[in-house]
XYZ file of C-alpha atoms in Angstrom:
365
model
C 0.000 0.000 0.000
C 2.700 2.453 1.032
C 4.710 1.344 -2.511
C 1.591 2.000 -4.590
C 0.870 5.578 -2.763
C 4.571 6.175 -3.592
C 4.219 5.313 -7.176
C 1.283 7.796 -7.374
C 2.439 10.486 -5.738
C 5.756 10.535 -8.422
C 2.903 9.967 -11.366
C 1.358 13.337 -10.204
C 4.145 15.111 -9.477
C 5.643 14.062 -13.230
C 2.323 15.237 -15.117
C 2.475 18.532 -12.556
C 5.996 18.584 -14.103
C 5.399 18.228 -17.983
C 2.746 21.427 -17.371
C 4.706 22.936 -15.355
C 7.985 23.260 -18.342
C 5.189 23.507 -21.070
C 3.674 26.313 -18.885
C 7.323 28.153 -18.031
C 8.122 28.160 -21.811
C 4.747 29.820 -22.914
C 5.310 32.443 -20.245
C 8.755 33.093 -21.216
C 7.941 33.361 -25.025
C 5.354 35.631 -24.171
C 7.977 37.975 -22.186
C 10.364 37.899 -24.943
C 7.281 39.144 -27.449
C 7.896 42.009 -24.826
C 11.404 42.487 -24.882
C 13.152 40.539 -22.114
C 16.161 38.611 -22.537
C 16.524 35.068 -22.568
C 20.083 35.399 -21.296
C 18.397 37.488 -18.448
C 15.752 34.987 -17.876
C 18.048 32.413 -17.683
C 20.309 34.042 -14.774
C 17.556 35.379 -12.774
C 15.561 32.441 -13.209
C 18.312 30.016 -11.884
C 19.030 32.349 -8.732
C 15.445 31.970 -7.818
C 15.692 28.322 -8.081
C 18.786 28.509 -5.927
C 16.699 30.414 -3.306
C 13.810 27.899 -3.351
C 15.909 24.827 -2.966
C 18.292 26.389 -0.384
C 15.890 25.524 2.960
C 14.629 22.574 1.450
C 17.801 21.172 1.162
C 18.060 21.357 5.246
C 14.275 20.337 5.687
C 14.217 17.427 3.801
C 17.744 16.017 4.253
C 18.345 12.518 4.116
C 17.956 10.552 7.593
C 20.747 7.936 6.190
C 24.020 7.916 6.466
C 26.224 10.278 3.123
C 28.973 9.721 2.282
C 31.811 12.418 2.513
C 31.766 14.732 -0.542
C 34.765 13.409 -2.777
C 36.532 14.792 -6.099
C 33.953 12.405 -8.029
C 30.720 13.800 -6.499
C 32.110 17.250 -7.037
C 33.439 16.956 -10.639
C 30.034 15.804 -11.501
C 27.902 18.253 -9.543
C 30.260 20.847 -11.600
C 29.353 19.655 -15.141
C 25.430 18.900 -14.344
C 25.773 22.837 -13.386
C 27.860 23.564 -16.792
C 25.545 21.025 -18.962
C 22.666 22.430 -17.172
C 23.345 26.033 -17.816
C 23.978 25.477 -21.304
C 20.712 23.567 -21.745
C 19.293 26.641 -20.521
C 20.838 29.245 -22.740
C 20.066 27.213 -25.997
C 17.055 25.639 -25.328
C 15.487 29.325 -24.395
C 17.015 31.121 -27.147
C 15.657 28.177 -29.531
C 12.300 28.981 -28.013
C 12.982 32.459 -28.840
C 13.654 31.877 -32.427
C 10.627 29.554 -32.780
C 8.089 28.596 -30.138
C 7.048 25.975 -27.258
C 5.226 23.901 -29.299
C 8.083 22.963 -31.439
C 10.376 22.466 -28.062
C 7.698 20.502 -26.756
C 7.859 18.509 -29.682
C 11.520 17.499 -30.224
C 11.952 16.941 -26.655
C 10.584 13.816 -26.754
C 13.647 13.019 -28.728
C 15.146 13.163 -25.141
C 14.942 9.527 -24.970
C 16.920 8.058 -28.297
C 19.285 10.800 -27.836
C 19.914 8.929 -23.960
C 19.704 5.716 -25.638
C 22.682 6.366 -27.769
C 24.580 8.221 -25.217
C 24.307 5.035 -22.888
C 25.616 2.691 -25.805
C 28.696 5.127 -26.705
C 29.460 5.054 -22.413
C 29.075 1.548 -22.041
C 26.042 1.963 -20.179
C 23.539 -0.249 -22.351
C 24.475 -3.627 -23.922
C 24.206 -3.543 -27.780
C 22.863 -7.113 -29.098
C 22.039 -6.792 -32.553
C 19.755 -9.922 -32.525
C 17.617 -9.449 -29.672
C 14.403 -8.070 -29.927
C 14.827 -5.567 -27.600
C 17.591 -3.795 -28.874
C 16.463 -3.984 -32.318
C 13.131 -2.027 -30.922
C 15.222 0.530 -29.335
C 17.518 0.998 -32.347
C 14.865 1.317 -34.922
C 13.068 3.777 -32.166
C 15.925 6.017 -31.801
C 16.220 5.801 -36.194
C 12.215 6.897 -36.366
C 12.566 9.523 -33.722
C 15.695 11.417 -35.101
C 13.381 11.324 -38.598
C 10.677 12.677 -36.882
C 12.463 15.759 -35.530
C 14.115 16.586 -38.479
C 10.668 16.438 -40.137
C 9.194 18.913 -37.705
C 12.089 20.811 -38.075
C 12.492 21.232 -41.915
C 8.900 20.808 -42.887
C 6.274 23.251 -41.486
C 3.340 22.195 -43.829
C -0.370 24.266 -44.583
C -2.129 25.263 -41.607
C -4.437 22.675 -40.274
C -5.392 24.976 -36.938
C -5.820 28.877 -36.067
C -6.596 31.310 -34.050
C -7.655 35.054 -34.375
C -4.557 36.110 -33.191
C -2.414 33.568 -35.491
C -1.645 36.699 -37.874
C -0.456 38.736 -35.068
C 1.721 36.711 -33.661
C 3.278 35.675 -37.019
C 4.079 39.355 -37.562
C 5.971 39.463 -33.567
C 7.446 36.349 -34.670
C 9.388 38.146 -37.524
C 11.972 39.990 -35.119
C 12.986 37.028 -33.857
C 14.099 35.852 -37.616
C 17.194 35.920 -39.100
C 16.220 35.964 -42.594
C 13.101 34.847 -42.380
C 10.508 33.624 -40.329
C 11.356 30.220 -42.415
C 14.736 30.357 -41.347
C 13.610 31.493 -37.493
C 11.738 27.812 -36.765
C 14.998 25.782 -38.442
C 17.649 27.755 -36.283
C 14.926 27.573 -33.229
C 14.627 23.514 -34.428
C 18.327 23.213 -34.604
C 18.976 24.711 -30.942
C 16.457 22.652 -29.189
C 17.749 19.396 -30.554
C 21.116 20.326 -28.928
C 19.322 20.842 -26.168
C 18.051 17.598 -25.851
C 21.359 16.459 -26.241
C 22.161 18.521 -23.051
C 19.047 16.998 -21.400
C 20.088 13.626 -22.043
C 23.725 14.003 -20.642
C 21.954 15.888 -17.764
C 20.101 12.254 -17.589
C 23.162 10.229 -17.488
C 25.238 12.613 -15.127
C 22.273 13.030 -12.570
C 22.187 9.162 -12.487
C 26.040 8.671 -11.547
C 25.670 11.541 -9.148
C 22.724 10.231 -6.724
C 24.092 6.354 -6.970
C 27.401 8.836 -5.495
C 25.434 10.416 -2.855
C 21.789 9.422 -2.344
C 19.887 12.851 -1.419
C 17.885 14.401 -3.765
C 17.377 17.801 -2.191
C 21.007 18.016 -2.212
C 22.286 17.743 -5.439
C 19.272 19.729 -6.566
C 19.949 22.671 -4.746
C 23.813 22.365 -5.147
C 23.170 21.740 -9.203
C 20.857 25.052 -9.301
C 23.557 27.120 -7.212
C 26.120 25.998 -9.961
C 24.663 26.189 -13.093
C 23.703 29.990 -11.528
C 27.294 30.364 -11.098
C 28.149 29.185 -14.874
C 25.873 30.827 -16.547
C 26.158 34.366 -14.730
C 28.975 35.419 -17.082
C 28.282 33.768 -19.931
C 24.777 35.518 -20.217
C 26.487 38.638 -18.973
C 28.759 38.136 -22.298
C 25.926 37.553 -24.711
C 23.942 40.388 -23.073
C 25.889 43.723 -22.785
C 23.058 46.205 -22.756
C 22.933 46.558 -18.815
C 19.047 47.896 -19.119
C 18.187 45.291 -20.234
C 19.123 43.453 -16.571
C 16.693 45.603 -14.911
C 13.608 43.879 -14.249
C 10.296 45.341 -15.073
C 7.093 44.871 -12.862
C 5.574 43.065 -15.531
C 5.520 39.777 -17.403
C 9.261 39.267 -17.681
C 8.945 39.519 -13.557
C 6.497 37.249 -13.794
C 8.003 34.689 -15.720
C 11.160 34.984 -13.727
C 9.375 34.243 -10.778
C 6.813 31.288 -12.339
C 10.010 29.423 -13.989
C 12.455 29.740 -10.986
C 10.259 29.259 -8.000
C 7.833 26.769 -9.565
C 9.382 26.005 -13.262
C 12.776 24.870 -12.924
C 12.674 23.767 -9.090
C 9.722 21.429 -9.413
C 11.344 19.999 -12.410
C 14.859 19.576 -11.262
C 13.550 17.989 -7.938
C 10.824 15.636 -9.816
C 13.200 14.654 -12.050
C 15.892 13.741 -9.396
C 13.676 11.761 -7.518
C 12.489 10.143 -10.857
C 15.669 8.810 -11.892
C 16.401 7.814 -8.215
C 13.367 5.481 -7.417
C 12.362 4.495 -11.223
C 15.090 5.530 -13.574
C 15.256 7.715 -16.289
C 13.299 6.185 -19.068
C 10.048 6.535 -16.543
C 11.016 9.384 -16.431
C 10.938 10.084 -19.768
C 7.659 8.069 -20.726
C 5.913 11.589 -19.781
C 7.461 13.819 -22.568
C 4.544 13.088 -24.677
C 2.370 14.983 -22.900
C 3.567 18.075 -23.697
C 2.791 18.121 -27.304
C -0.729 18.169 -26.440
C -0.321 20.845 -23.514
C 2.069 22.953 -25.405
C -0.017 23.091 -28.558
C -3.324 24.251 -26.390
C -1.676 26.781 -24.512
C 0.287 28.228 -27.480
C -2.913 27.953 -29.347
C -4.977 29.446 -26.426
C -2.392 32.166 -24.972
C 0.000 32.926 -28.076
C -2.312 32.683 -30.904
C 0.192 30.062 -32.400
C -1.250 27.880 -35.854
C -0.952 24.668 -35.364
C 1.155 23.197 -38.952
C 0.691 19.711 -40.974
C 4.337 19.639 -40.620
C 3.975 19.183 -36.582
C 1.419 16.931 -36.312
C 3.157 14.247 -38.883
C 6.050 14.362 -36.482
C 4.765 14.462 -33.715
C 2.927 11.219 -34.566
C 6.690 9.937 -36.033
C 8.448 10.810 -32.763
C 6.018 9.118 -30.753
C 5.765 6.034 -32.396
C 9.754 5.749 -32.084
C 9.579 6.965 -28.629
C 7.191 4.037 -27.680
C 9.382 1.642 -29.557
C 12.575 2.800 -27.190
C 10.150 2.632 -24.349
C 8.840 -0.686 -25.402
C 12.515 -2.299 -25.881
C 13.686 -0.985 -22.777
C 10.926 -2.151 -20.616
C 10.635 -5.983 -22.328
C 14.557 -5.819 -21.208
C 13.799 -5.233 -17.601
C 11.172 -7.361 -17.753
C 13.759 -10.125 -18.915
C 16.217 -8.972 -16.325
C 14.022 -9.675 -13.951
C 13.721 -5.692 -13.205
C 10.136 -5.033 -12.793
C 10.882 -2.182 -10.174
C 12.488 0.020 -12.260
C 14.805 1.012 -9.681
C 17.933 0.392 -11.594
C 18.627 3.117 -13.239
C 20.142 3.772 -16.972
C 23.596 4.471 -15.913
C 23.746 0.776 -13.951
C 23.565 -2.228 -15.992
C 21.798 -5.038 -15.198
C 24.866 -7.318 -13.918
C 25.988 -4.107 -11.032
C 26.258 -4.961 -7.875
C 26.928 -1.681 -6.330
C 23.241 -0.145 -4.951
C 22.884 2.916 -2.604
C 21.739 2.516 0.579
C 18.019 4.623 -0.490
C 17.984 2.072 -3.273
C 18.269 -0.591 -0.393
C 15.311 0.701 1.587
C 13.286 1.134 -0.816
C 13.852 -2.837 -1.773
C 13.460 -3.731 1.751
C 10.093 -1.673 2.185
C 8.891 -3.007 -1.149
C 9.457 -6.933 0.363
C 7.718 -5.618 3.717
C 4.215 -4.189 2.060
């Protein structure tokens, strides 16, 4: 009983998360259709993060026993913070260049991208002939082709609003050449960012096996990427008006994405890969195509193209195939918890002593 109230409590808070990103990156499109910075929402909204998790790292500290903060805990602590803050910088300024609903979209790329990044580390076994890893292969294949379809290919309009026309015409500041050109560069950044998001993945999985308290490496992954991307964003953005904040939407979206946005997400996500790994994680990503194409639709008066609905439907069915291999391979590895995360493979030996509770509580309800 206490297992199953678990599981649902991590279910809620990962659909709270998916609307809670979808919701931050509508906001902050919407406050760069007014001027703000995404190098200044990206500084700002880390520090407020940083705030938020500061106490909560002291309220909800782990009761067991850590282990003494090494060289290896801190090296990786120090490039979740550096591949963190550069997941931020892109991944906005694609958003600035094209729109939520197209980062919604090739985020659920996240998972091949992870997939292949666990092969190249040594962290998934490659076997050609199984049926498993054939799945996840030609998942990650279909996926990749689905992205690059949304990306290139923006199709007639299938869905619009009254305010589709005006928001095509802010839309052109944002372009480079044109507001063709805009929704490839934006479609180009946010696949590197998923690239970002899927080392993030991978490095948050080493990190809590290292030391098992979520709380912790949240707040101390917030306070560095803050650090990291202070300058750079202070580089890219000279004009020093532009730091001052303005009682309006870009305060408001500052305050949305760091005290609800980007905590909730880094702390859901933490706990995620620590109790069920990161492809649960990742089964949610879908859900944001839907949410981010209402709310852009509702709030930003985006159209809604051919192009993104044919790969949208792509990426998902590859996504399901990577989620499909991946599960029938715990399920043959006897791994039916999902506690073993991506970064441990299935022969490890080494578990944490959270991971060890949680066993022994599971064999006690």
């Amino acid at each position: 009983m206490k297992r199953n109230w678990k599981d649902a409590v991590l279910f809620t808070a990962m659909v709270a998360v998916e609307c809670s990103i979808v919701g931050t990156n509508t906001i902050f499109k919407a406050a760069t259709k007014k001027g703000m910075s995404n190098y200044v929402f990206v500084v700002y909204s880390f520090a407020v993060t940083t705030l938020v998790l500061f106490p909560l790292a002291f309220i909800f500290r782990s009761s067991t026993a850590l282990p003494s903060v090494k060289f290896p805990l801190f090296s990786r602590i120090c490039l979740l913070g550096l591949a963190g803050a550069l997941c931020r910088i892109i991944g906005y300024t694609g958003i600035a260049y094209s729109g939520p609903t197209l980062a919604s979209l090739i985020s659920n790329i996240t998972p091949a991208f992870t997939f292949i990044l666990a092969i190249i580390f040594r962290m998934e076994k490659l076997t050609v002939r199984n049926s498993s890893t054939q799945a996840k292969i030609i998942g990650t294949i279909v996926s990749i082709s689905g992205a690059m379809l949304v990306v290139l290919y923006t199709g007639p309009v299938i869905l619009s609003s009254p305010s589709s026309s005006a928001a095509s015409e802010l839309s052109i500041q944002w372009s480079v050449g044109s507001p063709k050109s805009s929704w490839v560069i934006g479609g180009l950044l946010l696949t590197l960012e998923n690239i970002l998001v899927s080392i993030l993945f991978i490095i948050q999985t080493q990190t809590i096996k290292i030391y098992p308290a979520e709380f912790v490496i949240a707040f101390l992954y917030s306070l560095c990427a803050t650090i990291i991307s202070a300058p750079l964003c202070l580089v890219a953005e000279t004009n020093l008006s532009a730091w001052r904040l303005k009682p309006d939407i870009e305060l408001a979206a500052i305050i949305f994405s760091g005290g609800f946005g980007i905590s909730l997400c880094t702390v859901v996500h933490i706990f995620g890969v620590n109790m069920k790994g990161p492809v649960y994680t990742a089964t949610f990503k879908p859900l944001s195509i839907a949410i981010a194409a209402f709310m852009s639709f509702i709030f930003l008066g985006d159209a809604l193209h051919l192009g993104s609905v044919v790969g949208a439907v792509i990426i998902s069915i590859g996504f399901y195939a990577v989620i499909w291999g991946k599960a029938n391979e715990e399920r043959a590895n006897g791994n039916y918890s999902g506690i073993t995360s991506l970064g441990a493979s299935s022969d490890s030996k080494i578990k944490t002593p959270l991971l060890q509770s949680l066993k022994v509580e599971s064999r006690d309800t």
